[in-house]
Short mmCIF file of C-alpha atoms and ligand atoms in Angstrom, two decimals:
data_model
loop_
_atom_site.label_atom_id
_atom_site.label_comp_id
_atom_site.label_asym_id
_atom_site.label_seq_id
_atom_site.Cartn_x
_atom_site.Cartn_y
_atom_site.Cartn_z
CA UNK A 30 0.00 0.00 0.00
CA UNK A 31 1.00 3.31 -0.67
CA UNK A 32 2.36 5.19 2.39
CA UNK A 33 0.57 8.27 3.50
CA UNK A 34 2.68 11.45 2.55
CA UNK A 35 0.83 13.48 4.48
CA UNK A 36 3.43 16.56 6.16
CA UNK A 37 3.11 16.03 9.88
CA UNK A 38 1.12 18.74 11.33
CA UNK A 39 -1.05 19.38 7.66
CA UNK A 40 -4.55 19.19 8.62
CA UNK A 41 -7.96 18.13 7.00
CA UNK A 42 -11.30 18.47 7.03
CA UNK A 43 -10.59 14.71 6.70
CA UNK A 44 -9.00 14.91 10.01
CA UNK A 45 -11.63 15.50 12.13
CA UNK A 46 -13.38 12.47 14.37
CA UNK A 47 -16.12 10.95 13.03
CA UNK A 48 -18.93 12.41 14.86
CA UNK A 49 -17.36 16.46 13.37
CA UNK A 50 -17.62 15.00 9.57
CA UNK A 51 -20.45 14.97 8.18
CA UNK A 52 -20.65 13.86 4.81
CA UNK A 53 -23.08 14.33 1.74
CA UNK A 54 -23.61 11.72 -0.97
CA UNK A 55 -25.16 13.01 -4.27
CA UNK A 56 -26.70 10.18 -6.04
CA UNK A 57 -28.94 7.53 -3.71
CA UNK A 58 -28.41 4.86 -6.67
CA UNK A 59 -26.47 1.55 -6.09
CA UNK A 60 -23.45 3.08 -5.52
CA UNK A 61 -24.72 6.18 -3.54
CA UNK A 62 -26.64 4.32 -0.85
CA UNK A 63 -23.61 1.71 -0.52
CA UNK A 64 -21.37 4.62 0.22
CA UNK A 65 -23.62 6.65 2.58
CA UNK A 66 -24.16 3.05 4.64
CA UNK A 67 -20.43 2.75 4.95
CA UNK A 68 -20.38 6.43 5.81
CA UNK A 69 -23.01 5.94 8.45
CA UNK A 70 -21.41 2.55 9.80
CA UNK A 71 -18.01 4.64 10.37
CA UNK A 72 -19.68 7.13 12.81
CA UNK A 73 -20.31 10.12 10.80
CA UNK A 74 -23.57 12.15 10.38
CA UNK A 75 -24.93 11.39 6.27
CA UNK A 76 -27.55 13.25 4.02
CA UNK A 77 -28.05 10.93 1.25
CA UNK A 78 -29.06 14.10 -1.75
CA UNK A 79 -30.96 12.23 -5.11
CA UNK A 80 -32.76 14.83 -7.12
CA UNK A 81 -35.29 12.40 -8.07
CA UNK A 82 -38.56 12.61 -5.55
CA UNK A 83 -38.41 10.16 -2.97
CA UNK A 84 -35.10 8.24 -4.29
CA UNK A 85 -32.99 9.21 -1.35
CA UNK A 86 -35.50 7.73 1.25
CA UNK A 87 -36.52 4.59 -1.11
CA UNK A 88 -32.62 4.01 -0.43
CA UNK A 89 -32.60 4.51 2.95
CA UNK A 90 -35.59 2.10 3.40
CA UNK A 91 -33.74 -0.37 1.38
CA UNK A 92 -30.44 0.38 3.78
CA UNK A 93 -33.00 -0.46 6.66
CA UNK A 94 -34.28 -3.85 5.42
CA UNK A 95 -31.15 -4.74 4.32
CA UNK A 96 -30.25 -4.19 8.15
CA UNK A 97 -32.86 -5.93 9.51
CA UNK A 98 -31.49 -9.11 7.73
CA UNK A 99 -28.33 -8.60 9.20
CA UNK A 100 -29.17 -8.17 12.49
CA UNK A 101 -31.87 -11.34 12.19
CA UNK A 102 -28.39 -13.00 10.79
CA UNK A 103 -26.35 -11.50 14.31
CA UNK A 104 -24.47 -9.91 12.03
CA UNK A 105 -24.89 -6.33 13.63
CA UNK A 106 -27.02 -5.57 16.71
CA UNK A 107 -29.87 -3.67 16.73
CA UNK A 108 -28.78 -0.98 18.52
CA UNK A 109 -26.22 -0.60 16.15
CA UNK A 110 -27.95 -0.90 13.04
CA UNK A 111 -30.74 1.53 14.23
CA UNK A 112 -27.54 4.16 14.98
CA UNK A 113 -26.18 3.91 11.83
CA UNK A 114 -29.69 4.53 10.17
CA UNK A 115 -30.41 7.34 12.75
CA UNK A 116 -26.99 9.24 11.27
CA UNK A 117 -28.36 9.25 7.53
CA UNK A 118 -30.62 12.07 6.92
CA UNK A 119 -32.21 12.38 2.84
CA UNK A 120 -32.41 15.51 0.86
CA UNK A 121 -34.39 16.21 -2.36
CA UNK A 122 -32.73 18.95 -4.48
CA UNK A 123 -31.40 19.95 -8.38
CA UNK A 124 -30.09 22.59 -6.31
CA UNK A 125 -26.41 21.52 -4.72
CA UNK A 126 -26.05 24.79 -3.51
CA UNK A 127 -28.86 23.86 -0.72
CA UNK A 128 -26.96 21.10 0.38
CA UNK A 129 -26.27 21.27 4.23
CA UNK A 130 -22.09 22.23 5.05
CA UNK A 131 -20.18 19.31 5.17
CA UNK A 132 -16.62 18.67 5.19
CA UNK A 133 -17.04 15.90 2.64
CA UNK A 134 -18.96 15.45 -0.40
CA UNK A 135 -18.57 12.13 -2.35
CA UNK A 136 -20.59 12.38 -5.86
CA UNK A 137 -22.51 9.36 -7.41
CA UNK A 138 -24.77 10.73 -9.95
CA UNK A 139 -25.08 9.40 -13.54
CA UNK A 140 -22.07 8.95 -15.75
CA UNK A 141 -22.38 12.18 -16.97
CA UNK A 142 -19.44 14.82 -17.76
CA UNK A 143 -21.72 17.80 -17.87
CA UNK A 144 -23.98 16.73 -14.86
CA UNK A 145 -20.99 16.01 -12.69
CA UNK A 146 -19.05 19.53 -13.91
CA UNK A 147 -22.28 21.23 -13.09
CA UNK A 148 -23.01 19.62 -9.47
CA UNK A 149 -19.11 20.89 -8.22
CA UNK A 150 -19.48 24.28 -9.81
CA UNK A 151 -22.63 24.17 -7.14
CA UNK A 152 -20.80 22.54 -4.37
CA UNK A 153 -17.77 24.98 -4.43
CA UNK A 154 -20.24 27.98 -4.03
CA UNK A 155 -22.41 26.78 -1.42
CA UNK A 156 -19.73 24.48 0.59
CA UNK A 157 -16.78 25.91 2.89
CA UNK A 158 -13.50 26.34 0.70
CA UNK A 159 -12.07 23.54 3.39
CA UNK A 160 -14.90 21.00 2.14
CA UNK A 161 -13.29 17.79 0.51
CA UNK A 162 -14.83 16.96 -3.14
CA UNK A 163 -14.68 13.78 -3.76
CA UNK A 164 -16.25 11.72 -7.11
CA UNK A 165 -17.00 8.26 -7.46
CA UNK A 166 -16.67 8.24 -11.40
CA UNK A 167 -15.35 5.10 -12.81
CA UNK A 168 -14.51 6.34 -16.20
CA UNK A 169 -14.15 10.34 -15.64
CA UNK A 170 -10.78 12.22 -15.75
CA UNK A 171 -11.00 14.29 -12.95
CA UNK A 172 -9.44 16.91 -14.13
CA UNK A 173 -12.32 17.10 -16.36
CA UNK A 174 -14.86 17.31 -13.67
CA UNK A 175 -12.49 20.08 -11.67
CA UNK A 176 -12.28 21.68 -14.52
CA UNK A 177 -8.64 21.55 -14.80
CA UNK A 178 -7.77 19.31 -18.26
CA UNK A 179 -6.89 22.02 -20.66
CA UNK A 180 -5.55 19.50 -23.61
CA UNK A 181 -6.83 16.87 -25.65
CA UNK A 182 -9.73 14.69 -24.99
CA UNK A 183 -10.03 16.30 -21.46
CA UNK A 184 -10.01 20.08 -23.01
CA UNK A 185 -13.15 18.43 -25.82
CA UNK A 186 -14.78 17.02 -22.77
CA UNK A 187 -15.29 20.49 -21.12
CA UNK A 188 -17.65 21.53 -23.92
CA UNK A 189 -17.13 25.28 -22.82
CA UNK A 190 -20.14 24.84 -20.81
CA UNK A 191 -18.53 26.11 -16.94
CA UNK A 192 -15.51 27.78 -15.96
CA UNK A 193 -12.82 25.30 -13.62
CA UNK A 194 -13.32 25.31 -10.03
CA UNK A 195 -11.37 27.93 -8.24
CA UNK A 196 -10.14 25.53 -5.68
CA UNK A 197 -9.64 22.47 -8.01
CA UNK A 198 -6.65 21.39 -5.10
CA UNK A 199 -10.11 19.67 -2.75
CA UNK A 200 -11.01 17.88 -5.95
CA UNK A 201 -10.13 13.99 -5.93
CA UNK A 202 -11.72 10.21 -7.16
CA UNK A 203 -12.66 7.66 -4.16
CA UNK A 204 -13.48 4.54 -6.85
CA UNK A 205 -15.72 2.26 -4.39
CA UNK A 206 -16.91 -1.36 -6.43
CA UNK A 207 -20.10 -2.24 -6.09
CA UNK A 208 -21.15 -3.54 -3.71
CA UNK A 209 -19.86 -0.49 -1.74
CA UNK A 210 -20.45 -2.14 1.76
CA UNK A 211 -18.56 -5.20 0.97
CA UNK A 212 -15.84 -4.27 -1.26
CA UNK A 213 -12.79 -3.91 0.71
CA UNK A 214 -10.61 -1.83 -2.60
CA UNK A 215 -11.15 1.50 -2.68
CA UNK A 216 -9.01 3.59 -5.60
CA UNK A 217 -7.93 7.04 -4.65
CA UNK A 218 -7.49 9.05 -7.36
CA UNK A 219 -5.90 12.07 -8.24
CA UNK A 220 -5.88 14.61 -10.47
CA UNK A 221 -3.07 17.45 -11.66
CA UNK A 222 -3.99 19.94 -9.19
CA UNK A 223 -5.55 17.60 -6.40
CA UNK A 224 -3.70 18.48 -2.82
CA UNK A 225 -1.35 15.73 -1.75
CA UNK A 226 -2.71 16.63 1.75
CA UNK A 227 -5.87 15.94 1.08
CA UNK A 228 -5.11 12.41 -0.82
CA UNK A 229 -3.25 11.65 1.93
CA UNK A 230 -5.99 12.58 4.58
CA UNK A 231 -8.71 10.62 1.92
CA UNK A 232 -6.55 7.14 1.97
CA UNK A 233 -6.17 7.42 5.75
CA UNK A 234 -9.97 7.91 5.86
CA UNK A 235 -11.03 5.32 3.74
CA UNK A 236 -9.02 3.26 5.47
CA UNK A 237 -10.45 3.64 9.13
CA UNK A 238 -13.74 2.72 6.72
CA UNK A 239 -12.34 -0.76 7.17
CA UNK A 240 -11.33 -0.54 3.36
CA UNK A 241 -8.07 -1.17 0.95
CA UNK A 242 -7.20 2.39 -0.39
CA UNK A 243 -4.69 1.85 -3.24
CA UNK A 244 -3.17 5.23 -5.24
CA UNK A 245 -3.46 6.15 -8.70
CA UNK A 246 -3.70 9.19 -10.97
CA UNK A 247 -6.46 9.77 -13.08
CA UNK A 248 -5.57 7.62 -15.96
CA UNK A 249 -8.23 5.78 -18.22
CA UNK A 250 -9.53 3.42 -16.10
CA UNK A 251 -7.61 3.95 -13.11
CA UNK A 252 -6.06 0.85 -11.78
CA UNK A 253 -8.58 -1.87 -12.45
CA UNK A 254 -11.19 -1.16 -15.11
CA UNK A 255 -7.44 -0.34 -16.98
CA UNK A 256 -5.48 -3.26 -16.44
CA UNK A 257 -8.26 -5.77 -16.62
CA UNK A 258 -9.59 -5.29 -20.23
CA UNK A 259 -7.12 -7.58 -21.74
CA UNK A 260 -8.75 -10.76 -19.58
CA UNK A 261 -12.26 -9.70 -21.54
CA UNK A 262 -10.38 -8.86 -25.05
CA UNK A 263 -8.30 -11.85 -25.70
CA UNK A 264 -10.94 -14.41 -24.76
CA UNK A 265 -13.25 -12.50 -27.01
CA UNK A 266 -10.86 -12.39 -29.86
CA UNK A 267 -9.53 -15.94 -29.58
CA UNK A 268 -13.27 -17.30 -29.79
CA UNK A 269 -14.01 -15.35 -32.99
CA UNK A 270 -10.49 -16.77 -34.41
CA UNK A 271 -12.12 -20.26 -33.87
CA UNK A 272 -9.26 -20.90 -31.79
CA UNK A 273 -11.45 -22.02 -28.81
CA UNK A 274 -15.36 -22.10 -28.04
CA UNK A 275 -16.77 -19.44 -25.23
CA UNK A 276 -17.20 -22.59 -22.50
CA UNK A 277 -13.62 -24.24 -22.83
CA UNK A 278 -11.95 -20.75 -22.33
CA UNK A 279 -13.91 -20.23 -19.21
CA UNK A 280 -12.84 -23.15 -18.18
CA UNK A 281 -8.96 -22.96 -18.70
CA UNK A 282 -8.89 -19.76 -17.07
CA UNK A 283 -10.78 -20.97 -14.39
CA UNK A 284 -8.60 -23.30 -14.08
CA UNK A 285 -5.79 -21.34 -13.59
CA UNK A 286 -7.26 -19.76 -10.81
CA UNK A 287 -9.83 -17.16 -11.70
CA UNK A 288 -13.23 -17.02 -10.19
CA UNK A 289 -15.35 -16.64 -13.64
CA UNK A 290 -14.14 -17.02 -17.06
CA UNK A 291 -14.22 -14.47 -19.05
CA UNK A 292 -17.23 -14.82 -20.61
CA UNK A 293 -19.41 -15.99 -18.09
CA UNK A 294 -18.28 -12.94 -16.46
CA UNK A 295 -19.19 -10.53 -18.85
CA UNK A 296 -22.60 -11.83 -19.30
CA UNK A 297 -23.08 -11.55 -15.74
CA UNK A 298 -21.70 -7.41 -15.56
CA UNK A 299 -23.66 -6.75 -18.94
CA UNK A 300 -21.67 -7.10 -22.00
CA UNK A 301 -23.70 -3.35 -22.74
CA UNK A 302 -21.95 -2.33 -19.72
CA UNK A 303 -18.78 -4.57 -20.24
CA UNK A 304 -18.34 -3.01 -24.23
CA UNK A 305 -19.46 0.64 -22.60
CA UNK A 306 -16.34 0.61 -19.91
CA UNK A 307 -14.32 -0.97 -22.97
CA UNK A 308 -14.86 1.74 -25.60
CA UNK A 309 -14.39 4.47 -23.19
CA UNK A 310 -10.61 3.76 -22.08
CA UNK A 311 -10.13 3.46 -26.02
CA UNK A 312 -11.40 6.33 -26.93
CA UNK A 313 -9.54 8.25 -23.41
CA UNK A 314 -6.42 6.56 -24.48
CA UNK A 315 -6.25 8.19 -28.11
CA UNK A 316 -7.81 4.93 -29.79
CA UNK A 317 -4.70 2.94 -28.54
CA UNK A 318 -5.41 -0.39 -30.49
CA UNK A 319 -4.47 -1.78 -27.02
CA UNK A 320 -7.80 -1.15 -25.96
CA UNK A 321 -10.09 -1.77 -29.10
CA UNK A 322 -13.23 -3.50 -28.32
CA UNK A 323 -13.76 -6.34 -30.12
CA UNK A 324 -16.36 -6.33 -33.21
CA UNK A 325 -17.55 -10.56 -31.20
CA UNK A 326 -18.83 -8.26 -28.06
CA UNK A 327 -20.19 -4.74 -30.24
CA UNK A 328 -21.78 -7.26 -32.16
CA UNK A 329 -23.12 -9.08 -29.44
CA UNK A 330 -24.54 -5.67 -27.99
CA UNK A 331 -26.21 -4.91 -31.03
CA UNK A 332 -28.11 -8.18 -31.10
CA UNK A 333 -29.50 -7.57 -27.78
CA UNK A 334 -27.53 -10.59 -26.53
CA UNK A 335 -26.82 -8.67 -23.16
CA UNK A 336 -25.98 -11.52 -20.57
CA UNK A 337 -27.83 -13.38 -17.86
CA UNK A 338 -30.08 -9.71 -17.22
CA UNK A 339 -31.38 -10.80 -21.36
CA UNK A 340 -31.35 -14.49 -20.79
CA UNK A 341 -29.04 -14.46 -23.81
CA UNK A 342 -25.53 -13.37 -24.18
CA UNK A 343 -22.30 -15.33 -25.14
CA UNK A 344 -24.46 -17.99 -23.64
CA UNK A 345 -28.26 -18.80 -23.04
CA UNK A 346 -29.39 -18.76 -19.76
CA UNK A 347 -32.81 -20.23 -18.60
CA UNK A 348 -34.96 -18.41 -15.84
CA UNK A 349 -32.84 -19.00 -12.79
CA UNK A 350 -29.82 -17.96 -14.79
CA UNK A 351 -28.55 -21.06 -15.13
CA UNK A 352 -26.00 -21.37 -18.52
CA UNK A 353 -27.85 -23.98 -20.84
CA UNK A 354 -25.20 -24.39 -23.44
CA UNK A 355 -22.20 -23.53 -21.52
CA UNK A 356 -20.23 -27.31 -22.29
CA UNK A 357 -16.58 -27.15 -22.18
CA UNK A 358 -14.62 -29.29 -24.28
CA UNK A 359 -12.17 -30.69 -21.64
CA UNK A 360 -9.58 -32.36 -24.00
CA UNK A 361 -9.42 -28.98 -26.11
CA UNK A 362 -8.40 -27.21 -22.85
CA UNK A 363 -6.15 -29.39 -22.01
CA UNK A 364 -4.65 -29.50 -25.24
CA UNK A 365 -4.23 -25.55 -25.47
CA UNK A 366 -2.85 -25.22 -22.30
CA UNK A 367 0.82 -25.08 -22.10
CA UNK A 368 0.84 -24.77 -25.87
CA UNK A 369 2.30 -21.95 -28.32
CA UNK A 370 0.83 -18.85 -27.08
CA UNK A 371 -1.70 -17.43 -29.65
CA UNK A 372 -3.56 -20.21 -28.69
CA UNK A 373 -3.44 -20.69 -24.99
CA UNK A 374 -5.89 -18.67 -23.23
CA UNK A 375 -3.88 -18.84 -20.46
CA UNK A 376 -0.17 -17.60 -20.96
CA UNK A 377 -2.07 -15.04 -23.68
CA UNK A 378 -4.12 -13.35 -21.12
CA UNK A 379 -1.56 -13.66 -18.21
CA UNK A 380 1.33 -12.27 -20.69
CA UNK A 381 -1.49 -9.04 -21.16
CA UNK A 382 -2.41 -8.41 -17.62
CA UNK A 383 1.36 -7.95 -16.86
CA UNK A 384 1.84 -6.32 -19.53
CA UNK A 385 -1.01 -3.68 -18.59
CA UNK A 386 0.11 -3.72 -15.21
CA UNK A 387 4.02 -2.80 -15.62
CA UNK A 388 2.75 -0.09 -18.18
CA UNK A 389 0.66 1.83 -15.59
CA UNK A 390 3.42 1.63 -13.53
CA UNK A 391 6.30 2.74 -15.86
CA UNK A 392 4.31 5.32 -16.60
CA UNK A 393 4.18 6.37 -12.88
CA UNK A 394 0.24 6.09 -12.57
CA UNK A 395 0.63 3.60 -9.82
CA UNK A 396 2.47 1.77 -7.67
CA UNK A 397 3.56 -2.35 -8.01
CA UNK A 398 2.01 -3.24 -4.77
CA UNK A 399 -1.13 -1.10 -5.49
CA UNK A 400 -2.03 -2.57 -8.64
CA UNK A 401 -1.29 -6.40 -7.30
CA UNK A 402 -4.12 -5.39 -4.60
CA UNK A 403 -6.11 -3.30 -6.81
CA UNK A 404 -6.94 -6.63 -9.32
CA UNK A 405 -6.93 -9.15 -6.66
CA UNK A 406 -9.53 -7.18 -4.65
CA UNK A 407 -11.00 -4.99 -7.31
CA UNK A 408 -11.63 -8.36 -9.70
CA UNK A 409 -10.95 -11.49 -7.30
CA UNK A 410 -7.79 -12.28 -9.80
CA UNK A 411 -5.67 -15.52 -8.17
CA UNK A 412 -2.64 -13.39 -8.37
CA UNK A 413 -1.68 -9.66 -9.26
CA UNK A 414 0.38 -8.73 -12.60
CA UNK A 415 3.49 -8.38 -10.90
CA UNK A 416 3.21 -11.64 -8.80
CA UNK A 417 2.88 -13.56 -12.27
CA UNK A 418 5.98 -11.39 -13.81
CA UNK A 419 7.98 -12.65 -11.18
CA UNK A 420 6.93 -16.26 -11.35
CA UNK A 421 6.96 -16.60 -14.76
CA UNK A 422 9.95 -13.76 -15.73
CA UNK A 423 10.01 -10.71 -17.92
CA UNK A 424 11.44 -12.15 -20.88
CA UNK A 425 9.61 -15.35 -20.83
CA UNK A 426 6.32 -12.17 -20.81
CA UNK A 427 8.46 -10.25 -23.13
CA UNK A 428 9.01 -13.26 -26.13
CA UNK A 429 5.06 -14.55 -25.53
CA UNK A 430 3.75 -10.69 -26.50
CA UNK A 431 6.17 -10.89 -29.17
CA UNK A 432 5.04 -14.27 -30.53
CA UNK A 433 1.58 -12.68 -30.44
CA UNK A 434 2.97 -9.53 -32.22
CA UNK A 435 4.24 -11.16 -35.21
CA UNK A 436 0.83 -13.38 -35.40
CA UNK A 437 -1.47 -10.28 -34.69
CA UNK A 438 0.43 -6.84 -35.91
CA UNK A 439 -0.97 -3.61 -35.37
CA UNK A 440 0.43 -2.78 -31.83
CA UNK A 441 -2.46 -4.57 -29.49
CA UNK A 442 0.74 -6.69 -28.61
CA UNK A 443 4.00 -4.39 -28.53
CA UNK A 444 5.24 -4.85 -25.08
CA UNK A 445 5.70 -1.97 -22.50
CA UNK A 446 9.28 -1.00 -22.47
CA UNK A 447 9.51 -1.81 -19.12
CA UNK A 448 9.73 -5.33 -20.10
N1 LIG B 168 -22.66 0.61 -10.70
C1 LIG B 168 -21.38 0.32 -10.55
O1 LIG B 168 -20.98 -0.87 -10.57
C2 LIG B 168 -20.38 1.41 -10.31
C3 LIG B 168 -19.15 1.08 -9.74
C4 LIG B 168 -18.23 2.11 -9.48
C5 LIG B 168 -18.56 3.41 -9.81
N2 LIG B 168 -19.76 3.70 -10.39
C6 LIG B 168 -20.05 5.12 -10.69
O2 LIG B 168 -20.90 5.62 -9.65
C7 LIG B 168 -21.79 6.60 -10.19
C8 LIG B 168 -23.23 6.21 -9.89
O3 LIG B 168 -23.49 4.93 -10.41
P1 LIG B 168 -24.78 4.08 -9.97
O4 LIG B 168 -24.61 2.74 -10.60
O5 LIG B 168 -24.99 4.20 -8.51
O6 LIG B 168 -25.92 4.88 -10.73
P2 LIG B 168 -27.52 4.83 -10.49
O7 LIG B 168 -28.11 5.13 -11.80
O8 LIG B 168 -27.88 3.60 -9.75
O9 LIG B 168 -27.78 6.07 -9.50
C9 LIG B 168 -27.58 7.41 -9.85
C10 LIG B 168 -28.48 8.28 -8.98
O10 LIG B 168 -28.13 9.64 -9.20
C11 LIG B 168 -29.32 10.41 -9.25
N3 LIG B 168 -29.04 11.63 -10.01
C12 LIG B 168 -28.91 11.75 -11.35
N4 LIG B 168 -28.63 13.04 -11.66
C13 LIG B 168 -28.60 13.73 -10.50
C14 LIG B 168 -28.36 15.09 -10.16
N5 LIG B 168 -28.12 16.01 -11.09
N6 LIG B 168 -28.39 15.44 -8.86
C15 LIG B 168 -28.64 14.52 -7.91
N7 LIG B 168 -28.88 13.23 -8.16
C16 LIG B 168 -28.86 12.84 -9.45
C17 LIG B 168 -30.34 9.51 -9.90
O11 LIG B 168 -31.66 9.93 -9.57
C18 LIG B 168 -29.99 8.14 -9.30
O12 LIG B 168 -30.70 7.90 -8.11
C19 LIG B 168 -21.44 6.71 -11.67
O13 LIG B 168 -20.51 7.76 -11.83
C20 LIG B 168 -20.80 5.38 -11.97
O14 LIG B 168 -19.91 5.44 -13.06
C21 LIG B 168 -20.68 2.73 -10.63
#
């Protein structure tokens, strides 16, 4: 984990105990009311702000019958639980500028550019210049949203439409994975101007949440929606090669360790939501053919075929969403395993993840340790990148992407320098 830089003696608004925080969430969706209830279990006061009528408290009833079942389950007591719900108050407002003072606001409206920009130009009038801004955009630069980016795909994303913020330093991501209340990773991110002070103060915060905090600037992606597209792509394009039915590469990379395959996996996200995370780090990273989406999944998309939530997506599921034509062909797996690269789903996607995973850290987005945690939390991976480089070697990572370069040209392959 990243060590906290804060200066001794810089103070916070992040500082303060529990009880002298109070926190706003904007957005009661999934992720909003997850965040508020870990909020609200850490001690501090919540208003939960939706602008839709009657969201924020449809959440917190939710919050309250999802508490009953844990304390029926002795999970929490009931004096507890009936605390925690006691601390989250709900607001109904367009308006962010009638949001009560807080000393920390953590965003979760819509995936939005414009909506988010406008909701901090509102927060930075209304809220004391000390009050933390915090988003939990998965695919947002932050600079963007602060109004900083002044180049490139950030500058086209501010549209003209508002003016930056004129304390862009309180501006930061906290990245919480749904489920908020039981994922442990948290991804702090920062942007140019955000104060290391106040990143500092964040990770220490989200930490005495009972989370992971790793660090990482606000790259496409961040750590894992970045580093993880690879496990999706190459399954995806060895499958429409021929090279290997959806079912059998499930099962070798289960196999070697990972939870799903993936393409049980993606039908279970979405592939709509899977293709949507997808085509926005390509487009972010300049089109980097790295990151092109695959014309199997688009295609998939466009036929409706949207996973389990369609009944139909790589496979066809019946109404308990159990797979009906998910078969592996054992022998094939075992035959492509350990075999030239281009068509072992294993060494293929491994030799990507590490590649994706020294990048981001040549590049100085991250740290080593941070991304190992960030994927084994953040996607239940066996191992991290850099816990397969070292078992199986850079140049043994370095020839494999350069096997796969000569087969597939066109730079998807071309290994970080770092290797
Ligand atoms: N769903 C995930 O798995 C996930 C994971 C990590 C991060 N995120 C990010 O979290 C954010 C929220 O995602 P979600 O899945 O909870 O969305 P959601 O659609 O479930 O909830 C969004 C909520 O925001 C409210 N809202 C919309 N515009 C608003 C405005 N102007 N002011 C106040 N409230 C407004 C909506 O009424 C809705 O209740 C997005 O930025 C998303 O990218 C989502």
């Amino acid at each position: 984990m990243t060590q906290s830089t804060q200066t001794p003696g810089a103070h916070t608004a992040l500082d303060a105990a529990p009880a002298q925080l109070p926190v706003a969430v904007i957005g009661a969706g999934a992720m909003g009311s997850g965040i508020a209830q870990v909020a609200a279990q850490a001690g501090h006061p919540v208003v939960l702000v939706d602008s839709q009528d009657g969201a924020a408290d449809r959440a917190v009833a939710k919050l309250a019958g999802t508490f009953d079942t844990l304390v029926s389950k002795g999970r929490v007591t009931r004096e507890d639980a009936d605390a925690t719900l006691a601390r989250i108050t709900t607001h109904t407002t367009r308006d962010m500028t009638t949001v009560p003072p807080v000393g920390l606001v953590i965003e979760a409206v819509v995936e939005q550019i414009d909506v988010k920009r406008a909701i901090f130009r509102q927060l930075e009038e209304a809220q004391a210049p000390t009050t933390v801004l915090a988003t939990n955009t998965s695919s947002l630069s932050i600079d963007a949203i602060s109004g900083e980016a002044t180049t490139g795909h950030d500058a086209a994303l501010h549209g003209g439409v508002s003016p930056a913020l004129a304390h862009p330093g309180r501006v930061l991501g906290l990245h919480f994975f749904n489920p908020p209340a039981l994922m442990k990773l948290v991804e702090v991110i920062n942007g140019a101007a955000s104060d290391p002070d106040i990143l500092a103060a964040a990770t220490d915060l989200v930490r005495r949440w009972g989370k992971t905090p790793v660090r990482c600037t606000s790259t496409p992606g961040f750590i894992v929606n970045r580093v993880a597209r690879p496990f999706y792509g190459e399954a995806q394009r060895m499958v429409a090669d021929g090279i290997v039915d959806a079912a059998t590469v499930d099962l070798a990379l289960r196999g070697a360790g990972f939870r799903m395959g993936p393409m049980e996996l993606t039908d279970l996200i979405g592939q709509d939501v899977n293709y949507a995370v997808g085509e926005s780090v390509w487009h972010q990273t300049g089109q980097d053919p790295r990151y092109e989406p695959t014309a199997y999944q688009r295609d998939l998309v466009r036929e409706g075929r949207l996973g389990r939530k369609s009944g139909h997506g790589v496979f066809r599921y019946d109404d308990s969403g159990t797979p009906l034509d998910a078969t592996p062909d054992e022998d094939l797996a075992a035959r492509l395993v350990g075999g030239p690269v281009a068509s072992d789903p294993v060494a293929r996607t491994i030799a990507m993840l590490v590649n994706e995973g020294v990048d981001l850290v040549h590049r100085g987005e991250a740290t080593a340790e941070d991304v190992d945690t960030a994927m084994k939390l953040g996607t239940n991976y066996p191992k991290g990148p850099f816990e397969w480089l070292a078992e199986i070697g850079g140049g043994t990572v370095r020839a494999q992407l350069e096997e796969l370069d000569a087969a597939y040209p066109g730079g998807r392959y071309r290994p970080s320098e770092a290797l």
